[in-house]
GROMACS .gro file of C-alpha atoms in nm:
model
  467
    1MET     CA    1  -1.977   7.312   2.125
    2ALA     CA    2  -1.931   7.663   1.978
    3TRP     CA    3  -1.637   7.848   2.128
    4ASN     CA    4  -1.701   8.215   2.198
    5MET     CA    5  -1.396   8.416   2.095
    6ASN     CA    6  -1.475   8.668   2.368
    7MET     CA    7  -1.408   8.395   2.623
    8ILE     CA    8  -1.044   8.421   2.523
    9ASP     CA    9  -1.005   8.795   2.487
   10ARG     CA   10  -1.217   9.110   2.472
   11ARG     CA   11  -1.042   9.191   2.149
   12ARG     CA   12  -1.272   9.178   1.846
   13PHE     CA   13  -1.152   8.903   1.609
   14LEU     CA   14  -1.221   8.835   1.247
   15ARG     CA   15  -1.456   8.543   1.236
   16GLY     CA   16  -1.508   8.254   1.000
   17SER     CA   17  -1.610   7.893   0.996
   18GLY     CA   18  -1.337   7.663   0.875
   19TRP     CA   19  -1.021   7.759   0.695
   20ALA     CA   20  -0.883   8.111   0.715
   21LEU     CA   21  -0.674   8.233   0.426
   22ALA     CA   22  -0.585   8.578   0.294
   23LEU     CA   23  -0.351   8.768   0.063
   24PRO     CA   24   0.020   8.779   0.157
   25MET     CA   25   0.210   9.100   0.222
   26PHE     CA   26   0.278   9.173  -0.145
   27GLY     CA   27   0.325   9.512  -0.305
   28SER     CA   28  -0.036   9.533  -0.422
   29VAL     CA   29  -0.145   9.534  -0.060
   30TRP     CA   30   0.149   9.672   0.135
   31GLY     CA   31   0.275   9.918  -0.126
   32PRO     CA   32  -0.016  10.166  -0.093
   33MET     CA   33   0.016  10.157   0.285
   34ALA     CA   34   0.389  10.215   0.261
   35ARG     CA   35   0.341  10.511   0.029
   36GLY     CA   36   0.099  10.660   0.277
   37ALA     CA   37   0.345  10.632   0.563
   38GLU     CA   38   0.685  10.780   0.492
   39THR     CA   39   0.841  10.616   0.796
   40ARG     CA   40   0.746  10.263   0.691
   41GLU     CA   41   1.053  10.040   0.675
   42ASN     CA   42   1.113   9.700   0.528
   43PRO     CA   43   1.149   9.427   0.790
   44LYS     CA   44   1.499   9.313   0.882
   45ARG     CA   45   1.530   8.936   0.874
   46LEU     CA   46   1.786   8.685   1.000
   47GLY     CA   47   1.849   8.333   0.869
   48CYS     CA   48   2.116   8.099   1.012
   49PHE     CA   49   2.214   7.771   0.847
   50TYR     CA   50   2.445   7.495   0.967
   51PHE     CA   51   2.616   7.203   0.795
   52PRO     CA   52   2.827   6.943   0.981
   53ASP     CA   53   3.166   6.775   0.943
   54GLY     CA   54   3.380   7.057   0.810
   55VAL     CA   55   3.495   7.121   0.455
   56PRO     CA   56   3.761   7.012   0.205
   57MET     CA   57   4.097   7.173   0.289
   58PRO     CA   58   4.372   7.004   0.087
   59LEU     CA   59   4.727   7.130   0.134
   60PRO     CA   60   4.851   7.385  -0.122
   61GLU     CA   61   5.086   7.126  -0.274
   62ASP     CA   62   4.801   6.878  -0.323
   63PRO     CA   63   4.676   6.858  -0.685
   64ALA     CA   64   4.319   6.895  -0.555
   65TYR     CA   65   4.396   7.226  -0.385
   66LYS     CA   66   4.303   7.452  -0.678
   67ASP     CA   67   3.971   7.287  -0.763
   68TRP     CA   68   3.836   7.147  -0.438
   69SER     CA   69   3.949   7.367  -0.149
   70TRP     CA   70   3.638   7.510   0.017
   71PHE     CA   71   3.801   7.840   0.109
   72PRO     CA   72   3.864   8.076  -0.185
   73HIS     CA   73   4.210   8.153  -0.318
   74GLY     CA   74   4.333   8.504  -0.244
   75GLY     CA   75   4.188   8.760  -0.007
   76GLY     CA   76   4.010   9.092   0.021
   77ASN     CA   77   3.838   9.186  -0.303
   78GLU     CA   78   4.085   8.978  -0.506
   79PHE     CA   79   3.984   8.616  -0.468
   80THR     CA   80   3.863   8.326  -0.679
   81PHE     CA   81   3.627   8.041  -0.603
   82SER     CA   82   3.716   7.676  -0.652
   83LYS     CA   83   3.480   7.429  -0.819
   84CYS     CA   84   3.344   7.362  -0.473
   85MET     CA   85   3.231   7.724  -0.443
   86GLU     CA   86   3.148   7.806  -0.806
   87PRO     CA   87   2.770   7.813  -0.738
   88PHE     CA   88   2.828   8.147  -0.561
   89GLU     CA   89   3.002   8.313  -0.857
   90SER     CA   90   2.694   8.510  -0.968
   91LEU     CA   91   2.635   8.616  -0.606
   92LYS     CA   92   2.990   8.725  -0.536
   93ASP     CA   93   2.894   9.089  -0.474
   94ASP     CA   94   2.624   8.985  -0.228
   95LEU     CA   95   2.832   8.779   0.014
   96THR     CA   96   3.148   8.768   0.221
   97VAL     CA   97   3.346   8.450   0.290
   98LEU     CA   98   3.518   8.454   0.629
   99SER     CA   99   3.807   8.250   0.769
  100GLY     CA  100   3.987   8.259   1.101
  101PHE     CA  101   3.682   8.271   1.332
  102SER     CA  102   3.581   8.023   1.602
  103HIS     CA  103   3.442   8.007   1.954
  104PRO     CA  104   3.724   8.011   2.214
  105LYS     CA  105   3.542   7.781   2.456
  106SER     CA  106   3.511   7.507   2.192
  107ARG     CA  107   3.850   7.507   2.022
  108ASN     CA  108   3.961   7.190   2.202
  109VAL     CA  109   3.636   7.004   2.136
  110HIS     CA  110   3.619   6.742   1.862
  111GLY     CA  111   3.426   6.866   1.561
  112HIS     CA  112   3.165   6.595   1.599
  113ASN     CA  113   3.023   6.774   1.903
  114ASN     CA  114   2.996   7.132   1.790
  115ALA     CA  115   2.654   7.213   1.644
  116ASP     CA  116   2.515   7.287   1.992
  117GLN     CA  117   2.740   7.588   2.037
  118PHE     CA  118   2.752   7.727   1.683
  119LEU     CA  119   2.500   8.004   1.757
  120THR     CA  120   2.557   8.022   2.135
  121ALA     CA  121   2.938   8.021   2.191
  122ALA     CA  122   2.876   7.823   2.510
  123ALA     CA  123   3.121   7.576   2.664
  124THR     CA  124   2.929   7.262   2.570
  125GLY     CA  125   3.237   7.037   2.536
  126GLY     CA  126   3.273   6.677   2.648
  127GLY     CA  127   3.468   6.520   2.930
  128ASP     CA  128   3.334   6.532   3.284
  129LYS     CA  129   3.185   6.878   3.244
  130GLU     CA  130   2.811   6.895   3.298
  131TYR     CA  131   2.633   6.995   2.981
  132GLU     CA  132   2.487   7.343   2.971
  133ASN     CA  133   2.409   7.591   2.699
  134THR     CA  134   2.299   7.952   2.657
  135ILE     CA  135   2.075   8.154   2.426
  136SER     CA  136   2.145   8.129   2.053
  137LEU     CA  137   2.197   8.422   1.819
  138ASP     CA  138   1.864   8.374   1.642
  139GLN     CA  139   1.669   8.376   1.968
  140GLU     CA  140   1.853   8.686   2.083
  141TYR     CA  141   1.722   8.861   1.773
  142ALA     CA  142   1.379   8.700   1.815
  143LYS     CA  143   1.354   8.868   2.158
  144TYR     CA  144   1.386   9.199   1.976
  145VAL     CA  145   1.161   9.139   1.674
  146GLY     CA  146   0.956   8.828   1.747
  147ASP     CA  147   0.648   9.007   1.877
  148GLN     CA  148   0.598   9.179   1.541
  149THR     CA  149   0.512   8.860   1.350
  150ARG     CA  150   0.283   8.562   1.392
  151PHE     CA  151   0.579   8.335   1.469
  152ALA     CA  152   0.874   8.463   1.671
  153SER     CA  153   1.103   8.226   1.484
  154LEU     CA  154   1.102   7.926   1.254
  155VAL     CA  155   1.330   7.643   1.372
  156MET     CA  156   1.402   7.367   1.120
  157SER     CA  157   1.641   7.079   1.067
  158THR     CA  158   1.667   6.779   0.838
  159ASP     CA  159   1.651   6.537   1.130
  160GLY     CA  160   1.389   6.711   1.344
  161GLY     CA  161   1.335   6.736   1.718
  162THR     CA  162   1.619   6.822   1.955
  163GLY     CA  163   1.854   6.525   1.933
  164THR     CA  164   2.089   6.480   2.227
  165ALA     CA  165   2.347   6.687   2.410
  166ARG     CA  166   2.648   6.725   2.177
  167GLY     CA  167   2.448   6.542   1.913
  168THR     CA  168   2.186   6.806   1.856
  169HIS     CA  169   1.921   6.823   1.585
  170THR     CA  170   1.863   7.193   1.643
  171ILE     CA  171   2.088   7.499   1.650
  172SER     CA  172   1.831   7.716   1.834
  173PHE     CA  173   1.837   7.747   2.213
  174ASP     CA  174   1.613   7.954   2.437
  175ARG     CA  175   1.720   8.208   2.699
  176ASN     CA  176   1.785   7.928   2.949
  177GLY     CA  177   1.994   7.728   2.703
  178ARG     CA  178   1.726   7.468   2.639
  179PRO     CA  179   1.709   7.327   2.286
  180ILE     CA  180   1.414   7.438   2.076
  181PRO     CA  181   1.273   7.141   1.881
  182ALA     CA  182   1.322   7.170   1.508
  183GLU     CA  183   1.061   7.085   1.247
  184HIS     CA  184   1.161   6.864   0.955
  185ARG     CA  185   0.842   6.759   0.772
  186PRO     CA  186   0.766   7.003   0.489
  187LYS     CA  187   0.390   6.953   0.504
  188GLN     CA  188   0.375   7.018   0.877
  189ILE     CA  189   0.584   7.332   0.834
  190PHE     CA  190   0.363   7.454   0.550
  191ASP     CA  191   0.042   7.382   0.741
  192ARG     CA  192   0.172   7.558   1.050
  193LEU     CA  193   0.261   7.866   0.847
  194PHE     CA  194  -0.033   7.887   0.611
  195VAL     CA  195  -0.326   7.667   0.722
  196LYS     CA  196  -0.535   7.682   1.037
  197ASN     CA  197  -0.881   7.620   1.178
  198ASP     CA  198  -0.998   7.904   1.402
  199ALA     CA  199  -1.241   7.691   1.601
  200ASP     CA  200  -0.980   7.433   1.693
  201SER     CA  201  -0.722   7.701   1.767
  202ALA     CA  202  -0.962   7.887   1.995
  203ARG     CA  203  -1.042   7.570   2.187
  204ARG     CA  204  -0.675   7.481   2.234
  205LEU     CA  205  -0.588   7.832   2.350
  206LEU     CA  206  -0.874   7.844   2.597
  207LEU     CA  207  -0.766   7.515   2.750
  208SER     CA  208  -0.403   7.630   2.758
  209ARG     CA  209  -0.500   7.955   2.931
  210SER     CA  210  -0.703   7.767   3.190
  211ALA     CA  211  -0.430   7.510   3.253
  212LEU     CA  212  -0.166   7.779   3.296
  213ASP     CA  213  -0.378   7.975   3.542
  214GLU     CA  214  -0.433   7.666   3.757
  215MET     CA  215  -0.069   7.563   3.736
  216LEU     CA  216   0.062   7.903   3.847
  217GLU     CA  217  -0.182   7.926   4.134
  218ASP     CA  218  -0.083   7.580   4.260
  219ALA     CA  219   0.285   7.670   4.227
  220ARG     CA  220   0.243   7.988   4.432
  221ARG     CA  221   0.086   7.792   4.717
  222LEU     CA  222   0.349   7.520   4.696
  223ARG     CA  223   0.640   7.766   4.705
  224GLN     CA  224   0.559   7.874   5.061
  225SER     CA  225   0.645   7.530   5.194
  226LEU     CA  226   0.969   7.468   5.005
  227SER     CA  227   1.336   7.498   5.102
  228THR     CA  228   1.561   7.757   4.941
  229ASP     CA  229   1.706   7.507   4.692
  230ASP     CA  230   1.365   7.373   4.604
  231ARG     CA  231   1.234   7.724   4.555
  232ARG     CA  232   1.516   7.787   4.311
  233SER     CA  233   1.420   7.476   4.116
  234LEU     CA  234   1.056   7.579   4.124
  235ASP     CA  235   1.143   7.928   4.002
  236GLU     CA  236   1.325   7.779   3.703
  237TYR     CA  237   1.018   7.571   3.632
  238LEU     CA  238   0.789   7.873   3.664
  239ASP     CA  239   1.008   8.061   3.420
  240SER     CA  240   0.931   7.790   3.165
  241VAL     CA  241   0.561   7.825   3.243
  242ARG     CA  242   0.579   8.202   3.198
  243GLN     CA  243   0.742   8.155   2.859
  244ALA     CA  244   0.454   7.927   2.765
  245GLU     CA  245   0.213   8.192   2.893
  246VAL     CA  246   0.373   8.454   2.672
  247LYS     CA  247   0.334   8.224   2.373
  248VAL     CA  248  -0.034   8.170   2.453
  249GLU     CA  249  -0.095   8.544   2.485
  250LYS     CA  250   0.079   8.605   2.154
  251ALA     CA  251  -0.121   8.329   1.987
  252LYS     CA  252  -0.440   8.495   2.105
  253ARG     CA  253  -0.344   8.819   1.935
  254TRP     CA  254  -0.297   8.641   1.605
  255LEU     CA  255  -0.585   8.398   1.631
  256GLY     CA  256  -0.835   8.601   1.432
  257ALA     CA  257  -0.586   8.757   1.195
  258PRO     CA  258  -0.597   8.622   0.840
  259LEU     CA  259  -0.321   8.386   0.737
  260PRO     CA  260  -0.116   8.460   0.428
  261SER     CA  261  -0.227   8.279   0.117
  262VAL     CA  262   0.046   8.114  -0.088
  263ASP     CA  263   0.048   7.879  -0.382
  264GLY     CA  264   0.154   7.546  -0.238
  265ASP     CA  265   0.095   7.363  -0.564
  266GLN     CA  266   0.457   7.426  -0.661
  267LEU     CA  267   0.585   7.243  -0.353
  268ASN     CA  268   0.604   6.869  -0.300
  269LEU     CA  269   0.523   6.865   0.070
  270GLU     CA  270   0.546   6.488   0.111
  271LEU     CA  271   0.919   6.475   0.046
  272THR     CA  272   1.175   6.288   0.255
  273THR     CA  273   1.555   6.276   0.241
  274GLU     CA  274   1.521   5.988  -0.003
  275GLU     CA  275   1.469   6.269  -0.255
  276PRO     CA  276   1.751   6.484  -0.119
  277ARG     CA  277   1.786   6.765  -0.370
  278GLU     CA  278   1.414   6.837  -0.392
  279TYR     CA  279   1.384   6.803  -0.013
  280LEU     CA  280   1.654   7.064   0.043
  281GLN     CA  281   1.498   7.295  -0.215
  282THR     CA  282   1.159   7.267  -0.047
  283MET     CA  283   1.300   7.344   0.299
  284PHE     CA  284   1.468   7.658   0.165
  285ASP     CA  285   1.150   7.752  -0.023
  286LEU     CA  286   0.948   7.729   0.298
  287ILE     CA  287   1.185   7.975   0.465
  288PHE     CA  288   1.157   8.203   0.163
  289LEU     CA  289   0.776   8.195   0.186
  290ALA     CA  290   0.783   8.255   0.562
  291PHE     CA  291   1.000   8.563   0.506
  292LYS     CA  292   0.804   8.684   0.204
  293THR     CA  293   0.471   8.673   0.389
  294ASP     CA  294   0.628   8.825   0.703
  295SER     CA  295   0.510   8.523   0.902
  296THR     CA  296   0.846   8.540   1.082
  297ARG     CA  297   1.169   8.736   1.052
  298VAL     CA  298   1.393   8.476   1.215
  299ALA     CA  299   1.473   8.129   1.082
  300THR     CA  300   1.730   7.858   1.145
  301TYR     CA  301   1.793   7.539   0.951
  302GLN     CA  302   2.037   7.268   1.059
  303ILE     CA  303   2.107   7.093   0.730
  304GLY     CA  304   2.269   6.795   0.898
  305ARG     CA  305   2.374   6.660   1.236
  306GLU     CA  306   2.723   6.548   1.321
  307ASN     CA  307   2.855   6.195   1.375
  308GLY     CA  308   2.706   6.064   1.050
  309VAL     CA  309   2.384   5.973   1.229
  310GLY     CA  310   2.032   6.035   1.110
  311ARG     CA  311   1.841   6.091   0.790
  312SER     CA  312   2.045   6.400   0.704
  313ASP     CA  313   2.342   6.179   0.618
  314HIS     CA  314   2.140   6.059   0.317
  315LEU     CA  315   2.157   6.398   0.151
  316ALA     CA  316   2.478   6.287  -0.021
  317ARG     CA  317   2.268   6.060  -0.243
  318ALA     CA  318   2.180   6.371  -0.443
  319VAL     CA  319   2.528   6.352  -0.599
  320GLY     CA  320   2.574   5.975  -0.611
  321PHE     CA  321   2.725   5.897  -0.270
  322ASN     CA  322   2.571   5.691   0.005
  323LEU     CA  323   2.653   5.882   0.324
  324ALA     CA  324   2.767   6.242   0.362
  325HIS     CA  325   2.977   6.207   0.676
  326GLN     CA  326   3.183   5.924   0.532
  327LEU     CA  327   3.312   6.156   0.259
  328SER     CA  328   3.498   6.368   0.516
  329HIS     CA  329   3.690   6.058   0.631
  330GLU     CA  330   3.796   5.934   0.287
  331THR     CA  331   4.003   6.225   0.161
  332LYS     CA  332   4.321   6.012   0.136
  333ASN     CA  333   4.156   5.792  -0.121
  334PRO     CA  334   4.186   5.864  -0.494
  335ASP     CA  335   3.936   6.140  -0.575
  336GLY     CA  336   3.869   6.178  -0.202
  337TRP     CA  337   3.888   6.558  -0.203
  338LYS     CA  338   3.686   6.573  -0.522
  339ASN     CA  339   3.411   6.355  -0.375
  340PHE     CA  340   3.392   6.558  -0.055
  341GLY     CA  341   3.402   6.880  -0.256
  342THR     CA  342   3.128   6.756  -0.489
  343TYR     CA  343   2.897   6.707  -0.193
  344CYS     CA  344   2.980   7.053  -0.056
  345ARG     CA  345   2.916   7.195  -0.403
  346PHE     CA  346   2.567   7.039  -0.396
  347LEU     CA  347   2.491   7.215  -0.066
  348ASN     CA  348   2.626   7.539  -0.210
  349GLU     CA  349   2.411   7.502  -0.523
  350GLU     CA  350   2.090   7.481  -0.323
  351TYR     CA  351   2.191   7.750  -0.076
  352GLY     CA  352   2.292   7.975  -0.366
  353ARG     CA  353   1.955   7.909  -0.528
  354PHE     CA  354   1.785   8.027  -0.207
  355ILE     CA  355   2.000   8.343  -0.190
  356GLY     CA  356   1.927   8.412  -0.557
  357LYS     CA  357   1.555   8.384  -0.497
  358LEU     CA  358   1.570   8.647  -0.224
  359LYS     CA  359   1.783   8.869  -0.450
  360ALA     CA  360   1.531   8.842  -0.735
  361THR     CA  361   1.236   8.941  -0.514
  362PRO     CA  362   1.179   9.316  -0.468
  363GLU     CA  363   1.060   9.445  -0.134
  364PRO     CA  364   0.693   9.555  -0.132
  365ALA     CA  365   0.792   9.891   0.020
  366GLY     CA  366   1.080   9.947  -0.217
  367SER     CA  367   1.440   9.985  -0.095
  368GLY     CA  368   1.601   9.700  -0.280
  369SER     CA  369   1.541   9.328  -0.278
  370MET     CA  370   1.448   9.093   0.003
  371LEU     CA  371   1.814   8.990   0.018
  372ASP     CA  372   1.918   9.348   0.088
  373ASN     CA  373   1.705   9.341   0.404
  374THR     CA  374   1.783   8.981   0.503
  375LEU     CA  375   2.101   8.876   0.679
  376LEU     CA  376   2.205   8.515   0.613
  377LEU     CA  377   2.480   8.315   0.784
  378LEU     CA  378   2.591   7.972   0.660
  379GLY     CA  379   2.862   7.782   0.841
  380SER     CA  380   3.001   7.485   1.023
  381ALA     CA  381   3.173   7.464   1.361
  382SER     CA  382   3.465   7.262   1.231
  383SER     CA  383   3.704   7.278   0.939
  384ALA     CA  384   3.976   7.032   0.837
  385PHE     CA  385   4.004   6.706   1.033
  386HIS     CA  386   3.680   6.804   1.209
  387LEU     CA  387   3.899   7.059   1.383
  388SER     CA  388   3.713   7.315   1.595
  389ARG     CA  389   3.902   7.611   1.449
  390ASN     CA  390   3.875   7.834   1.143
  391TYR     CA  391   3.504   7.780   1.089
  392PRO     CA  392   3.398   7.796   0.723
  393LEU     CA  393   3.152   8.087   0.710
  394ILE     CA  394   2.955   8.277   0.448
  395LEU     CA  395   2.769   8.596   0.536
  396ALA     CA  396   2.522   8.712   0.271
  397GLY     CA  397   2.267   8.989   0.225
  398GLY     CA  398   2.199   9.285   0.446
  399LYS     CA  399   2.321   9.558   0.212
  400GLN     CA  400   2.046   9.787   0.341
  401MET     CA  401   2.197   9.730   0.687
  402GLY     CA  402   2.536   9.858   0.573
  403PHE     CA  403   2.719   9.535   0.493
  404LYS     CA  404   2.986   9.562   0.225
  405HIS     CA  405   3.027   9.235   0.041
  406GLY     CA  406   3.227   9.101  -0.249
  407GLN     CA  407   3.522   9.009  -0.029
  408TYR     CA  408   3.706   8.721   0.133
  409PHE     CA  409   3.785   8.814   0.493
  410ASN     CA  410   4.091   8.592   0.511
  411HIS     CA  411   4.207   8.624   0.871
  412ALA     CA  412   4.343   8.268   0.883
  413GLY     CA  413   4.563   8.308   0.574
  414GLU     CA  414   4.739   7.981   0.497
  415ASN     CA  415   4.773   7.883   0.863
  416PHE     CA  416   4.488   7.634   0.865
  417GLN     CA  417   4.513   7.447   0.538
  418GLY     CA  418   4.429   7.087   0.594
  419GLY     CA  419   4.481   6.736   0.478
  420PRO     CA  420   4.315   6.398   0.537
  421TRP     CA  421   4.150   6.315   0.865
  422LEU     CA  422   4.375   6.070   1.049
  423GLY     CA  423   4.190   6.047   1.378
  424GLU     CA  424   4.456   6.237   1.572
  425ARG     CA  425   4.576   6.594   1.592
  426GLU     CA  426   4.850   6.687   1.350
  427PRO     CA  427   5.154   6.890   1.466
  428TRP     CA  428   5.061   7.188   1.252
  429GLN     CA  429   4.734   7.221   1.438
  430ASP     CA  430   4.922   7.323   1.754
  431GLU     CA  431   5.172   7.542   1.572
  432ALA     CA  432   4.936   7.774   1.389
  433LYS     CA  433   5.089   8.118   1.371
  434GLY     CA  434   4.764   8.309   1.404
  435GLU     CA  435   4.488   8.307   1.661
  436ASP     CA  436   4.124   8.282   1.557
  437LEU     CA  437   3.899   8.577   1.623
  438PRO     CA  438   3.597   8.515   1.850
  439LEU     CA  439   3.301   8.437   1.626
  440SER     CA  440   3.083   8.623   1.875
  441ASN     CA  441   3.242   8.945   1.747
  442LEU     CA  442   3.067   8.878   1.417
  443TYR     CA  443   2.745   8.805   1.603
  444VAL     CA  444   2.757   9.139   1.784
  445THR     CA  445   2.811   9.309   1.448
  446MET     CA  446   2.513   9.127   1.301
  447LEU     CA  447   2.285   9.213   1.593
  448GLN     CA  448   2.381   9.579   1.581
  449ARG     CA  449   2.313   9.604   1.208
  450LEU     CA  450   1.979   9.430   1.263
  451GLY     CA  451   1.888   9.710   1.501
  452VAL     CA  452   1.952   9.548   1.840
  453GLN     CA  453   2.111   9.786   2.091
  454THR     CA  454   2.392   9.572   2.230
  455ASP     CA  455   2.768   9.586   2.273
  456SER     CA  456   2.823   9.219   2.349
  457PHE     CA  457   2.714   8.864   2.286
  458ALA     CA  458   2.854   8.564   2.477
  459ASP     CA  459   3.236   8.598   2.485
  460SER     CA  460   3.269   8.876   2.227
  461THR     CA  461   3.560   9.119   2.253
  462GLY     CA  462   3.447   9.373   1.995
  463VAL     CA  463   3.297   9.397   1.648
  464VAL     CA  464   3.409   9.324   1.292
  465GLU     CA  465   3.459   9.662   1.132
  466SER     CA  466   3.552   9.572   0.776
  467ILE     CA  467   3.233   9.408   0.647
   0.00000   0.00000   0.00000
């Protein structure tokens, strides 16, 4: 059966039989348009990246302290990287390392349960408390910019799906605090971004539109016969349906638009975590391509889940170890800090490679590199001993948004230097002289520089002025 595009919308669509491909938004195409419109601006992008299980934090008197401490030595503009952080040396002027930030509602939660709240600041802790979450930072920005691109956001993880409460496989949560499933297969991500069949897409959208219409009409009739509590439950359900409706309407707008054409020959799209370094490189490359083609301006990638569960734990095989999580529990052993630091260095190498690629790519409309217009946050929601304090954080890019890098924002000082994980809290953890700043203060700062008109996010108390 031939599907009439006008059955879906009166809008006139580009037509074609089979695969739809086109040129990306490169300077040869976008540049002339930009020169003809003085007000044209480069897009502002946001990428958020999460790794689990904290970082090496040997005590200052430990011989491993100089080489394998994750946090730099020094502060302000006068700081030096350890071997763990050396991959960022050439990018020093493009990033800021931060210490002394955490989410107040999660400071008493074990570090194995923290990925859920990294971008939300919600009280998702254990015990008898019923699990609930709130909107994540990336989705807050996607509300502002998501309608300008084919995909509102790109949600990725090494393990895929949603995982479980407090054992999440995604760091992205919608406006109702529901987890957004993450994609983990490179080929599926590539195909979603750059390959489509208009006929199949039209058919699926038409069926979705019809199903939504029928569902909403049935729900309206049903609501009249329900109790107040049941109506509340139905309204929450209808909100989910409306979100799906918005997605369908947006998909219709983009259905006939040409997809960007990229050279996928350079990517091995059949990779798994059994080839960890190349897998990680490919996942970062897919985000780079999504940003470069303006397919989306918002991306998240959960590099690994906590608890040492899942395929992401195999990433340590890139540097000769069996399981990544185990390294954070063996720091009392000979070379324990070095082993843990070597794994963290591997992650930093590949993340630094991704940052460098953005830095080396000029914007089609001028005004610096892609990195200058892209704000990147890498971090974990635990530090030493899987402690939910003093999150290790790196903010990179965004110079065109006013960020001043080349510094170590060392709010924690020496208060949170670590030691081996012993399974219990150490006395120094309750005697820290300083109090962490709310990480949401940084998030408000990021949103404002991205162009969102807001004075708050979650439990923020202000902004971070000095970055």
